[in-house]
């Protein structure tokens, strides 16, 4: 049996990194070099080393056990590519919203997408870029206006084990909320 999950979030939050860190196959990415044309659209002040961006999706696969294969689809983070989200989310049993706590405002749209589309369970994963978080989970929950039942956890997208724990939490949460997990579309 196979299942689909979505990795969403704002620009530069760590979605591609999460998919790449846990995928058992080389992750398929649609990374494009950022050009001067993107300067008015993409704020790289918090991520000055970022030179590429996802323009369509990321894809990875994990064999959870002999009975379950998990397919991961990462969304692009910029607003100009959001038209693709509905197609990427269709058929997913759950989603991870990756949040860069240095730029919470970049996560508002992703959280809002899943908060208003209650048919798909999601978790919020706080990516620890500096090895620590500046805010408590409750401060993040309040700032993002996330429902009290939605799990919020911290992780490091570069670390396979840490990213794997996020995916396990999502799967458990999606299973426990299976009435809400009807496929979108």
Short mmCIF file of N, CA and C in Angstrom, two decimals:
data_model
loop_
_atom_site.label_atom_id
_atom_site.label_comp_id
_atom_site.label_asym_id
_atom_site.label_seq_id
_atom_site.Cartn_x
_atom_site.Cartn_y
_atom_site.Cartn_z
N UNK A 1 0.85 -1.17 0.00
CA UNK A 1 0.00 0.00 0.00
C UNK A 1 0.90 1.24 0.00
N UNK A 2 0.44 2.27 -0.69
CA UNK A 2 1.21 3.52 -0.70
C UNK A 2 0.31 4.66 -0.26
N UNK A 3 0.94 5.69 0.24
CA UNK A 3 0.21 6.88 0.66
C UNK A 3 1.02 8.11 0.31
N UNK A 4 0.33 9.22 0.22
CA UNK A 4 0.95 10.48 -0.20
C UNK A 4 0.84 11.50 0.92
N UNK A 5 1.93 12.22 1.16
CA UNK A 5 1.90 13.36 2.07
C UNK A 5 2.52 14.56 1.36
N UNK A 6 2.21 15.72 1.86
CA UNK A 6 2.70 16.97 1.29
C UNK A 6 3.59 17.67 2.30
N UNK A 7 4.68 18.23 1.81
CA UNK A 7 5.57 19.05 2.63
C UNK A 7 5.40 20.48 2.13
N UNK A 8 4.85 21.35 2.96
CA UNK A 8 4.54 22.72 2.55
C UNK A 8 5.24 23.70 3.49
N UNK A 9 5.15 24.98 3.15
CA UNK A 9 5.74 26.01 3.98
C UNK A 9 6.19 27.19 3.14
N UNK A 10 6.74 28.15 3.81
CA UNK A 10 7.18 29.37 3.15
C UNK A 10 8.49 29.19 2.40
N UNK A 11 8.86 30.22 1.68
CA UNK A 11 10.09 30.27 0.91
C UNK A 11 11.30 30.05 1.82
N UNK A 12 12.14 29.10 1.46
CA UNK A 12 13.39 28.87 2.19
C UNK A 12 13.23 28.28 3.58
N UNK A 13 12.10 27.66 3.88
CA UNK A 13 11.86 27.13 5.22
C UNK A 13 12.55 25.79 5.47
N UNK A 14 12.88 25.04 4.40
CA UNK A 14 13.55 23.76 4.57
C UNK A 14 12.78 22.58 4.00
N UNK A 15 11.82 22.83 3.12
CA UNK A 15 11.00 21.75 2.55
C UNK A 15 11.83 20.79 1.70
N UNK A 16 12.62 21.33 0.79
CA UNK A 16 13.46 20.50 -0.07
C UNK A 16 14.47 19.73 0.76
N UNK A 17 15.01 20.38 1.77
CA UNK A 17 15.98 19.74 2.66
C UNK A 17 15.35 18.58 3.41
N UNK A 18 14.13 18.75 3.92
CA UNK A 18 13.43 17.67 4.62
C UNK A 18 13.24 16.48 3.69
N UNK A 19 12.71 16.71 2.50
CA UNK A 19 12.47 15.61 1.56
C UNK A 19 13.78 14.89 1.26
N UNK A 20 14.83 15.64 0.98
CA UNK A 20 16.13 15.04 0.66
C UNK A 20 16.75 14.29 1.81
N UNK A 21 16.51 14.73 3.04
CA UNK A 21 17.15 14.09 4.19
C UNK A 21 16.55 12.73 4.53
N UNK A 22 15.30 12.48 4.16
CA UNK A 22 14.66 11.21 4.54
C UNK A 22 14.38 10.29 3.36
N UNK A 23 14.44 10.79 2.14
CA UNK A 23 14.09 9.96 0.99
C UNK A 23 15.11 8.84 0.79
N UNK A 24 14.59 7.63 0.54
CA UNK A 24 15.46 6.49 0.29
C UNK A 24 15.95 6.44 -1.16
N UNK A 25 15.34 7.24 -2.01
CA UNK A 25 15.80 7.39 -3.38
C UNK A 25 16.38 8.80 -3.50
N UNK A 26 17.21 9.05 -4.49
CA UNK A 26 17.65 10.45 -4.67
C UNK A 26 16.40 11.32 -4.90
N UNK A 27 16.26 12.34 -4.09
CA UNK A 27 15.08 13.20 -4.20
C UNK A 27 15.03 13.86 -5.56
N UNK A 28 13.83 13.90 -6.12
CA UNK A 28 13.62 14.61 -7.38
C UNK A 28 13.26 16.04 -7.00
N UNK A 29 14.00 16.99 -7.51
CA UNK A 29 13.73 18.39 -7.20
C UNK A 29 13.59 19.18 -8.49
N UNK A 30 12.92 20.30 -8.37
CA UNK A 30 12.81 21.22 -9.51
C UNK A 30 13.44 22.54 -9.09
N UNK A 31 14.63 22.45 -8.58
CA UNK A 31 15.37 23.62 -8.13
C UNK A 31 15.87 24.41 -9.35
N UNK A 32 15.62 25.69 -9.35
CA UNK A 32 16.12 26.57 -10.40
C UNK A 32 16.98 27.65 -9.76
N UNK A 33 17.99 28.06 -10.47
CA UNK A 33 18.87 29.13 -9.98
C UNK A 33 18.07 30.42 -9.91
N UNK A 34 18.20 31.11 -8.79
CA UNK A 34 17.51 32.39 -8.62
C UNK A 34 18.28 33.45 -9.41
N UNK A 35 17.54 34.26 -10.14
CA UNK A 35 18.15 35.29 -10.96
C UNK A 35 17.77 36.67 -10.44
N UNK A 36 18.26 37.69 -11.07
CA UNK A 36 17.92 39.06 -10.69
C UNK A 36 16.43 39.32 -10.83
N UNK A 37 15.76 38.58 -11.71
CA UNK A 37 14.32 38.76 -11.90
C UNK A 37 13.54 38.39 -10.64
N UNK A 38 14.11 37.54 -9.78
CA UNK A 38 13.40 37.13 -8.57
C UNK A 38 13.61 38.09 -7.40
N UNK A 39 14.56 39.00 -7.52
CA UNK A 39 14.89 39.91 -6.43
C UNK A 39 13.67 40.66 -5.87
N UNK A 40 12.79 41.21 -6.72
CA UNK A 40 11.63 41.91 -6.15
C UNK A 40 10.62 40.99 -5.47
N UNK A 41 10.73 39.67 -5.72
CA UNK A 41 9.74 38.72 -5.21
C UNK A 41 10.23 37.88 -4.04
N UNK A 42 11.50 37.59 -3.97
CA UNK A 42 12.04 36.66 -2.99
C UNK A 42 12.99 37.37 -2.03
N UNK A 43 12.58 37.45 -0.77
CA UNK A 43 13.40 38.08 0.25
C UNK A 43 14.42 37.06 0.77
N UNK A 44 15.66 37.23 0.41
CA UNK A 44 16.71 36.32 0.85
C UNK A 44 17.56 36.91 1.98
N UNK A 45 17.08 37.97 2.62
CA UNK A 45 17.88 38.62 3.67
C UNK A 45 18.17 37.66 4.83
N UNK A 46 17.23 36.77 5.16
CA UNK A 46 17.46 35.82 6.25
C UNK A 46 18.17 34.56 5.76
N UNK A 47 18.24 34.38 4.44
CA UNK A 47 18.87 33.21 3.85
C UNK A 47 19.82 33.63 2.73
N UNK A 48 20.86 34.39 3.05
CA UNK A 48 21.72 34.95 2.01
C UNK A 48 22.47 33.90 1.17
N UNK A 49 22.64 32.68 1.67
CA UNK A 49 23.34 31.65 0.90
C UNK A 49 22.40 30.92 -0.07
N UNK A 50 21.11 31.21 -0.02
CA UNK A 50 20.14 30.53 -0.88
C UNK A 50 20.29 31.05 -2.31
N UNK A 51 20.61 30.14 -3.23
CA UNK A 51 20.81 30.54 -4.62
C UNK A 51 19.86 29.81 -5.57
N UNK A 52 19.11 28.81 -5.05
CA UNK A 52 18.14 28.10 -5.87
C UNK A 52 16.80 28.10 -5.16
N UNK A 53 15.75 27.79 -5.92
CA UNK A 53 14.41 27.72 -5.35
C UNK A 53 13.59 26.68 -6.10
N UNK A 54 12.63 26.08 -5.39
CA UNK A 54 11.76 25.09 -6.00
C UNK A 54 10.72 25.80 -6.86
N UNK A 55 10.60 25.37 -8.11
CA UNK A 55 9.65 26.03 -9.02
C UNK A 55 8.45 25.15 -9.37
N UNK A 56 8.47 23.89 -9.01
CA UNK A 56 7.32 23.02 -9.26
C UNK A 56 7.04 22.16 -8.04
N UNK A 57 7.94 21.23 -7.72
CA UNK A 57 7.74 20.36 -6.57
C UNK A 57 9.02 19.60 -6.27
N UNK A 58 9.03 18.98 -5.11
CA UNK A 58 10.07 18.02 -4.74
C UNK A 58 9.37 16.68 -4.60
N UNK A 59 10.10 15.59 -4.77
CA UNK A 59 9.51 14.27 -4.63
C UNK A 59 10.50 13.34 -3.98
N UNK A 60 10.02 12.57 -3.01
CA UNK A 60 10.84 11.56 -2.35
C UNK A 60 9.99 10.38 -1.94
N UNK A 61 10.65 9.30 -1.55
CA UNK A 61 9.94 8.08 -1.18
C UNK A 61 10.60 7.43 0.03
N UNK A 62 9.77 6.87 0.90
CA UNK A 62 10.25 6.13 2.07
C UNK A 62 9.44 4.85 2.18
N UNK A 63 10.12 3.73 2.35
CA UNK A 63 9.43 2.48 2.67
C UNK A 63 9.35 2.43 4.19
N UNK A 64 8.14 2.61 4.72
CA UNK A 64 7.95 2.63 6.17
C UNK A 64 8.08 1.23 6.73
N UNK A 65 7.42 0.27 6.11
CA UNK A 65 7.55 -1.14 6.45
C UNK A 65 7.12 -1.95 5.23
N UNK A 66 6.98 -3.26 5.38
CA UNK A 66 6.64 -4.11 4.23
C UNK A 66 5.27 -3.79 3.65
N UNK A 67 4.45 -3.10 4.42
CA UNK A 67 3.08 -2.84 3.96
C UNK A 67 2.81 -1.38 3.58
N UNK A 68 3.77 -0.48 3.81
CA UNK A 68 3.49 0.93 3.57
C UNK A 68 4.67 1.66 2.93
N UNK A 69 4.40 2.28 1.80
CA UNK A 69 5.37 3.15 1.13
C UNK A 69 4.80 4.56 1.18
N UNK A 70 5.61 5.49 1.61
CA UNK A 70 5.21 6.88 1.77
C UNK A 70 5.84 7.71 0.65
N UNK A 71 4.99 8.42 -0.11
CA UNK A 71 5.46 9.32 -1.15
C UNK A 71 5.32 10.75 -0.65
N UNK A 72 6.41 11.51 -0.74
CA UNK A 72 6.43 12.90 -0.27
C UNK A 72 6.46 13.85 -1.46
N UNK A 73 5.59 14.83 -1.42
CA UNK A 73 5.55 15.87 -2.44
C UNK A 73 5.76 17.22 -1.76
N UNK A 74 6.85 17.88 -2.08
CA UNK A 74 7.15 19.19 -1.52
C UNK A 74 6.62 20.29 -2.42
N UNK A 75 5.98 21.27 -1.81
CA UNK A 75 5.41 22.38 -2.58
C UNK A 75 6.44 23.49 -2.75
N UNK A 76 6.26 24.31 -3.77
CA UNK A 76 7.08 25.53 -3.86
C UNK A 76 6.59 26.53 -2.80
N UNK A 77 7.49 27.38 -2.32
CA UNK A 77 7.14 28.29 -1.24
C UNK A 77 6.70 29.68 -1.65
N UNK A 78 7.02 30.10 -2.87
CA UNK A 78 6.69 31.46 -3.28
C UNK A 78 5.24 31.57 -3.75
N UNK A 79 4.65 32.72 -3.48
CA UNK A 79 3.25 32.96 -3.83
C UNK A 79 2.98 32.77 -5.32
N UNK A 80 3.94 33.09 -6.16
CA UNK A 80 3.69 32.98 -7.60
C UNK A 80 3.54 31.54 -8.07
N UNK A 81 3.87 30.55 -7.20
CA UNK A 81 3.73 29.14 -7.56
C UNK A 81 2.60 28.44 -6.78
N UNK A 82 1.85 29.17 -5.97
CA UNK A 82 0.82 28.55 -5.14
C UNK A 82 -0.31 27.94 -5.94
N UNK A 83 -0.49 28.35 -7.20
CA UNK A 83 -1.56 27.79 -8.01
C UNK A 83 -1.41 26.26 -8.13
N UNK A 84 -0.23 25.73 -7.86
CA UNK A 84 0.04 24.30 -7.98
C UNK A 84 -0.36 23.51 -6.74
N UNK A 85 -0.59 24.19 -5.63
CA UNK A 85 -0.82 23.50 -4.38
C UNK A 85 -2.02 22.57 -4.42
N UNK A 86 -3.14 23.00 -4.96
CA UNK A 86 -4.33 22.15 -4.98
C UNK A 86 -4.05 20.82 -5.68
N UNK A 87 -3.31 20.87 -6.78
CA UNK A 87 -2.97 19.63 -7.49
C UNK A 87 -2.01 18.76 -6.68
N UNK A 88 -1.03 19.38 -6.03
CA UNK A 88 -0.08 18.60 -5.24
C UNK A 88 -0.73 17.98 -4.01
N UNK A 89 -1.71 18.65 -3.43
CA UNK A 89 -2.37 18.16 -2.21
C UNK A 89 -3.42 17.08 -2.51
N UNK A 90 -3.96 17.08 -3.71
CA UNK A 90 -5.01 16.13 -4.05
C UNK A 90 -4.57 14.69 -3.77
N UNK A 91 -5.34 13.99 -2.96
CA UNK A 91 -5.06 12.60 -2.62
C UNK A 91 -4.14 12.40 -1.43
N UNK A 92 -3.63 13.47 -0.86
CA UNK A 92 -2.73 13.34 0.30
C UNK A 92 -3.50 13.00 1.56
N UNK A 93 -2.88 12.20 2.43
CA UNK A 93 -3.50 11.86 3.70
C UNK A 93 -3.09 12.82 4.81
N UNK A 94 -2.10 13.65 4.54
CA UNK A 94 -1.65 14.60 5.54
C UNK A 94 -0.57 15.51 4.99
N UNK A 95 -0.23 16.51 5.80
CA UNK A 95 0.77 17.49 5.38
C UNK A 95 1.64 17.92 6.56
N UNK A 96 2.85 18.30 6.23
CA UNK A 96 3.77 18.92 7.18
C UNK A 96 3.95 20.36 6.71
N UNK A 97 3.72 21.32 7.61
CA UNK A 97 4.01 22.71 7.31
C UNK A 97 5.34 23.03 7.99
N UNK A 98 6.38 23.23 7.18
CA UNK A 98 7.70 23.55 7.70
C UNK A 98 7.77 25.05 7.94
N UNK A 99 8.21 25.42 9.14
CA UNK A 99 8.25 26.82 9.55
C UNK A 99 9.67 27.22 9.91
N UNK A 100 10.11 28.34 9.36
CA UNK A 100 11.37 28.97 9.76
C UNK A 100 10.99 30.01 10.80
N UNK A 101 11.33 29.77 12.06
CA UNK A 101 10.91 30.65 13.15
C UNK A 101 11.52 32.04 13.07
N UNK A 102 12.56 32.21 12.25
CA UNK A 102 13.13 33.54 12.06
C UNK A 102 12.22 34.39 11.18
N UNK A 103 11.32 33.72 10.44
CA UNK A 103 10.43 34.41 9.50
C UNK A 103 9.03 33.80 9.59
N UNK A 104 8.38 33.97 10.72
CA UNK A 104 7.06 33.36 10.93
C UNK A 104 6.04 33.82 9.90
N UNK A 105 6.10 35.07 9.50
CA UNK A 105 5.11 35.60 8.56
C UNK A 105 5.11 34.84 7.24
N UNK A 106 6.25 34.25 6.87
CA UNK A 106 6.32 33.48 5.62
C UNK A 106 5.52 32.18 5.69
N UNK A 107 5.09 31.80 6.89
CA UNK A 107 4.35 30.55 7.07
C UNK A 107 2.84 30.76 7.15
N UNK A 108 2.39 32.01 7.26
CA UNK A 108 0.97 32.27 7.45
C UNK A 108 0.10 31.64 6.38
N UNK A 109 0.48 31.80 5.12
CA UNK A 109 -0.36 31.30 4.02
C UNK A 109 -0.44 29.78 4.03
N UNK A 110 0.67 29.10 4.31
CA UNK A 110 0.66 27.64 4.34
C UNK A 110 -0.22 27.13 5.48
N UNK A 111 -0.08 27.72 6.65
CA UNK A 111 -0.92 27.32 7.78
C UNK A 111 -2.37 27.60 7.47
N UNK A 112 -2.65 28.77 6.92
CA UNK A 112 -4.03 29.13 6.57
C UNK A 112 -4.62 28.15 5.56
N UNK A 113 -3.84 27.73 4.60
CA UNK A 113 -4.31 26.78 3.59
C UNK A 113 -4.85 25.51 4.25
N UNK A 114 -4.10 24.98 5.22
CA UNK A 114 -4.53 23.73 5.86
C UNK A 114 -5.54 23.95 6.98
N UNK A 115 -5.50 25.11 7.63
CA UNK A 115 -6.51 25.42 8.65
C UNK A 115 -7.89 25.56 8.01
N UNK A 116 -7.96 26.18 6.85
CA UNK A 116 -9.26 26.38 6.20
C UNK A 116 -9.70 25.15 5.41
N UNK A 117 -8.76 24.28 5.06
CA UNK A 117 -9.06 23.05 4.35
C UNK A 117 -8.94 21.91 5.36
N UNK A 118 -9.93 21.76 6.22
CA UNK A 118 -9.85 20.82 7.34
C UNK A 118 -9.97 19.36 6.93
N UNK A 119 -10.05 19.08 5.65
CA UNK A 119 -10.14 17.68 5.22
C UNK A 119 -8.80 16.98 5.25
N UNK A 120 -7.72 17.71 5.45
CA UNK A 120 -6.40 17.10 5.47
C UNK A 120 -5.68 17.46 6.76
N UNK A 121 -5.36 16.44 7.57
CA UNK A 121 -4.64 16.71 8.82
C UNK A 121 -3.23 17.22 8.51
N UNK A 122 -2.73 18.08 9.36
CA UNK A 122 -1.37 18.59 9.18
C UNK A 122 -0.71 18.79 10.53
N UNK A 123 0.61 18.79 10.51
CA UNK A 123 1.41 19.13 11.68
C UNK A 123 2.29 20.31 11.31
N UNK A 124 2.73 21.05 12.31
CA UNK A 124 3.64 22.17 12.11
C UNK A 124 5.01 21.74 12.63
N UNK A 125 6.02 21.86 11.76
CA UNK A 125 7.38 21.46 12.10
C UNK A 125 8.28 22.70 12.10
N UNK A 126 8.81 23.03 13.26
CA UNK A 126 9.64 24.22 13.44
C UNK A 126 11.10 23.86 13.15
N UNK A 127 11.63 24.34 12.04
CA UNK A 127 12.97 24.00 11.61
C UNK A 127 13.99 24.80 12.41
N UNK A 128 14.87 24.08 13.10
CA UNK A 128 15.89 24.72 13.95
C UNK A 128 17.14 25.02 13.13
N UNK A 129 17.15 26.19 12.50
CA UNK A 129 18.29 26.57 11.67
C UNK A 129 19.54 26.82 12.50
N UNK A 130 19.38 27.42 13.65
CA UNK A 130 20.53 27.77 14.49
C UNK A 130 20.73 26.77 15.62
N UNK A 131 20.00 25.65 15.59
CA UNK A 131 20.12 24.66 16.64
C UNK A 131 19.23 24.93 17.83
N UNK A 132 18.53 26.05 17.83
CA UNK A 132 17.65 26.38 18.95
C UNK A 132 16.47 27.20 18.42
N UNK A 133 15.40 27.21 19.20
CA UNK A 133 14.22 27.99 18.84
C UNK A 133 14.14 29.19 19.77
N UNK A 134 13.73 30.33 19.23
CA UNK A 134 13.65 31.55 20.02
C UNK A 134 12.32 31.69 20.74
N UNK A 135 11.33 30.88 20.35
CA UNK A 135 9.99 31.00 20.90
C UNK A 135 9.52 29.65 21.44
N UNK A 136 8.58 29.70 22.37
CA UNK A 136 7.98 28.46 22.87
C UNK A 136 6.95 27.97 21.86
N UNK A 137 6.60 26.71 21.99
CA UNK A 137 5.58 26.13 21.11
C UNK A 137 4.28 26.91 21.22
N UNK A 138 3.90 27.30 22.41
CA UNK A 138 2.64 28.04 22.59
C UNK A 138 2.71 29.43 21.96
N UNK A 139 3.87 30.08 22.02
CA UNK A 139 4.02 31.38 21.35
C UNK A 139 3.87 31.21 19.83
N UNK A 140 4.45 30.14 19.30
CA UNK A 140 4.33 29.86 17.86
C UNK A 140 2.87 29.56 17.51
N UNK A 141 2.21 28.72 18.32
CA UNK A 141 0.81 28.37 18.08
C UNK A 141 -0.06 29.63 18.03
N UNK A 142 0.17 30.54 18.96
CA UNK A 142 -0.60 31.78 19.01
C UNK A 142 -0.29 32.68 17.81
N UNK A 143 0.99 32.80 17.47
CA UNK A 143 1.38 33.67 16.35
C UNK A 143 0.83 33.16 15.02
N UNK A 144 0.83 31.84 14.84
CA UNK A 144 0.35 31.25 13.59
C UNK A 144 -1.16 30.96 13.61
N UNK A 145 -1.77 31.15 14.79
CA UNK A 145 -3.20 30.87 14.97
C UNK A 145 -3.54 29.44 14.58
N UNK A 146 -2.76 28.51 15.11
CA UNK A 146 -2.94 27.09 14.83
C UNK A 146 -3.88 26.49 15.87
N UNK A 147 -4.80 25.66 15.42
CA UNK A 147 -5.75 24.99 16.31
C UNK A 147 -5.00 24.22 17.40
N UNK A 148 -5.62 24.10 18.56
CA UNK A 148 -4.96 23.47 19.70
C UNK A 148 -4.71 21.98 19.49
N UNK A 149 -5.44 21.34 18.60
CA UNK A 149 -5.24 19.91 18.37
C UNK A 149 -4.11 19.59 17.39
N UNK A 150 -3.61 20.58 16.70
CA UNK A 150 -2.56 20.36 15.70
C UNK A 150 -1.21 20.23 16.40
N UNK A 151 -0.50 19.11 16.17
CA UNK A 151 0.83 18.96 16.78
C UNK A 151 1.82 19.98 16.22
N UNK A 152 2.61 20.55 17.13
CA UNK A 152 3.72 21.43 16.75
C UNK A 152 4.97 20.83 17.36
N UNK A 153 5.97 20.60 16.52
CA UNK A 153 7.20 20.02 17.02
C UNK A 153 8.40 20.69 16.37
N UNK A 154 9.52 20.64 17.07
CA UNK A 154 10.73 21.22 16.50
C UNK A 154 11.58 20.10 15.92
N UNK A 155 12.36 20.45 14.90
CA UNK A 155 13.20 19.46 14.23
C UNK A 155 14.30 20.16 13.47
N UNK A 156 15.21 19.37 12.94
CA UNK A 156 16.27 19.87 12.07
C UNK A 156 16.10 19.18 10.73
N UNK A 157 15.72 19.92 9.69
CA UNK A 157 15.42 19.34 8.38
C UNK A 157 16.63 18.64 7.77
N UNK A 158 17.83 18.97 8.22
CA UNK A 158 19.04 18.35 7.67
C UNK A 158 19.29 16.97 8.24
N UNK A 159 18.63 16.67 9.35
CA UNK A 159 18.88 15.42 10.08
C UNK A 159 17.81 14.38 9.74
N UNK A 160 18.24 13.24 9.21
CA UNK A 160 17.32 12.18 8.78
C UNK A 160 16.41 11.71 9.92
N UNK A 161 16.99 11.48 11.07
CA UNK A 161 16.21 10.98 12.21
C UNK A 161 15.18 12.02 12.67
N UNK A 162 15.61 13.25 12.76
CA UNK A 162 14.73 14.33 13.19
C UNK A 162 13.57 14.51 12.20
N UNK A 163 13.88 14.52 10.90
CA UNK A 163 12.84 14.64 9.88
C UNK A 163 11.93 13.42 9.89
N UNK A 164 12.50 12.25 10.10
CA UNK A 164 11.70 11.03 10.19
C UNK A 164 10.72 11.08 11.34
N UNK A 165 11.12 11.65 12.46
CA UNK A 165 10.22 11.79 13.60
C UNK A 165 9.02 12.67 13.26
N UNK A 166 9.26 13.72 12.49
CA UNK A 166 8.16 14.59 12.04
C UNK A 166 7.16 13.79 11.21
N UNK A 167 7.68 13.00 10.28
CA UNK A 167 6.80 12.21 9.41
C UNK A 167 6.02 11.16 10.21
N UNK A 168 6.66 10.53 11.20
CA UNK A 168 5.96 9.56 12.05
C UNK A 168 4.84 10.24 12.83
N UNK A 169 5.12 11.43 13.34
CA UNK A 169 4.08 12.18 14.07
C UNK A 169 2.92 12.49 13.15
N UNK A 170 3.22 12.92 11.92
CA UNK A 170 2.15 13.21 10.96
C UNK A 170 1.32 11.96 10.68
N UNK A 171 1.97 10.82 10.43
CA UNK A 171 1.22 9.60 10.13
C UNK A 171 0.32 9.19 11.30
N UNK A 172 0.85 9.26 12.52
CA UNK A 172 0.02 8.93 13.70
C UNK A 172 -1.16 9.89 13.81
N UNK A 173 -0.90 11.17 13.61
CA UNK A 173 -1.96 12.19 13.70
C UNK A 173 -3.00 11.98 12.60
N UNK A 174 -2.55 11.70 11.39
CA UNK A 174 -3.48 11.47 10.28
C UNK A 174 -4.33 10.22 10.54
N UNK A 175 -3.73 9.17 11.08
CA UNK A 175 -4.48 7.96 11.39
C UNK A 175 -5.52 8.19 12.48
N UNK A 176 -5.16 8.99 13.47
CA UNK A 176 -6.10 9.26 14.56
C UNK A 176 -7.20 10.22 14.14
N UNK A 177 -7.01 10.92 13.03
CA UNK A 177 -8.00 11.85 12.52
C UNK A 177 -8.49 11.41 11.14
N UNK A 178 -8.63 10.09 10.96
CA UNK A 178 -8.93 9.58 9.63
C UNK A 178 -10.27 10.03 9.08
N UNK A 179 -11.22 10.43 9.92
CA UNK A 179 -12.49 10.95 9.41
C UNK A 179 -12.25 12.27 8.68
N UNK A 180 -11.27 13.02 9.15
CA UNK A 180 -10.96 14.31 8.51
C UNK A 180 -10.01 14.15 7.34
N UNK A 181 -9.49 12.93 7.15
CA UNK A 181 -8.44 12.74 6.15
C UNK A 181 -8.98 12.29 4.79
N UNK A 182 -10.20 12.62 4.49
CA UNK A 182 -10.73 12.29 3.17
C UNK A 182 -9.90 13.01 2.13
N UNK A 183 -9.57 12.31 1.04
CA UNK A 183 -8.75 12.96 0.01
C UNK A 183 -9.36 14.25 -0.49
N UNK A 184 -8.51 15.23 -0.76
CA UNK A 184 -8.95 16.50 -1.28
C UNK A 184 -9.21 16.35 -2.77
N UNK A 185 -10.30 16.95 -3.25
CA UNK A 185 -10.60 16.94 -4.67
C UNK A 185 -11.35 15.74 -5.04
#
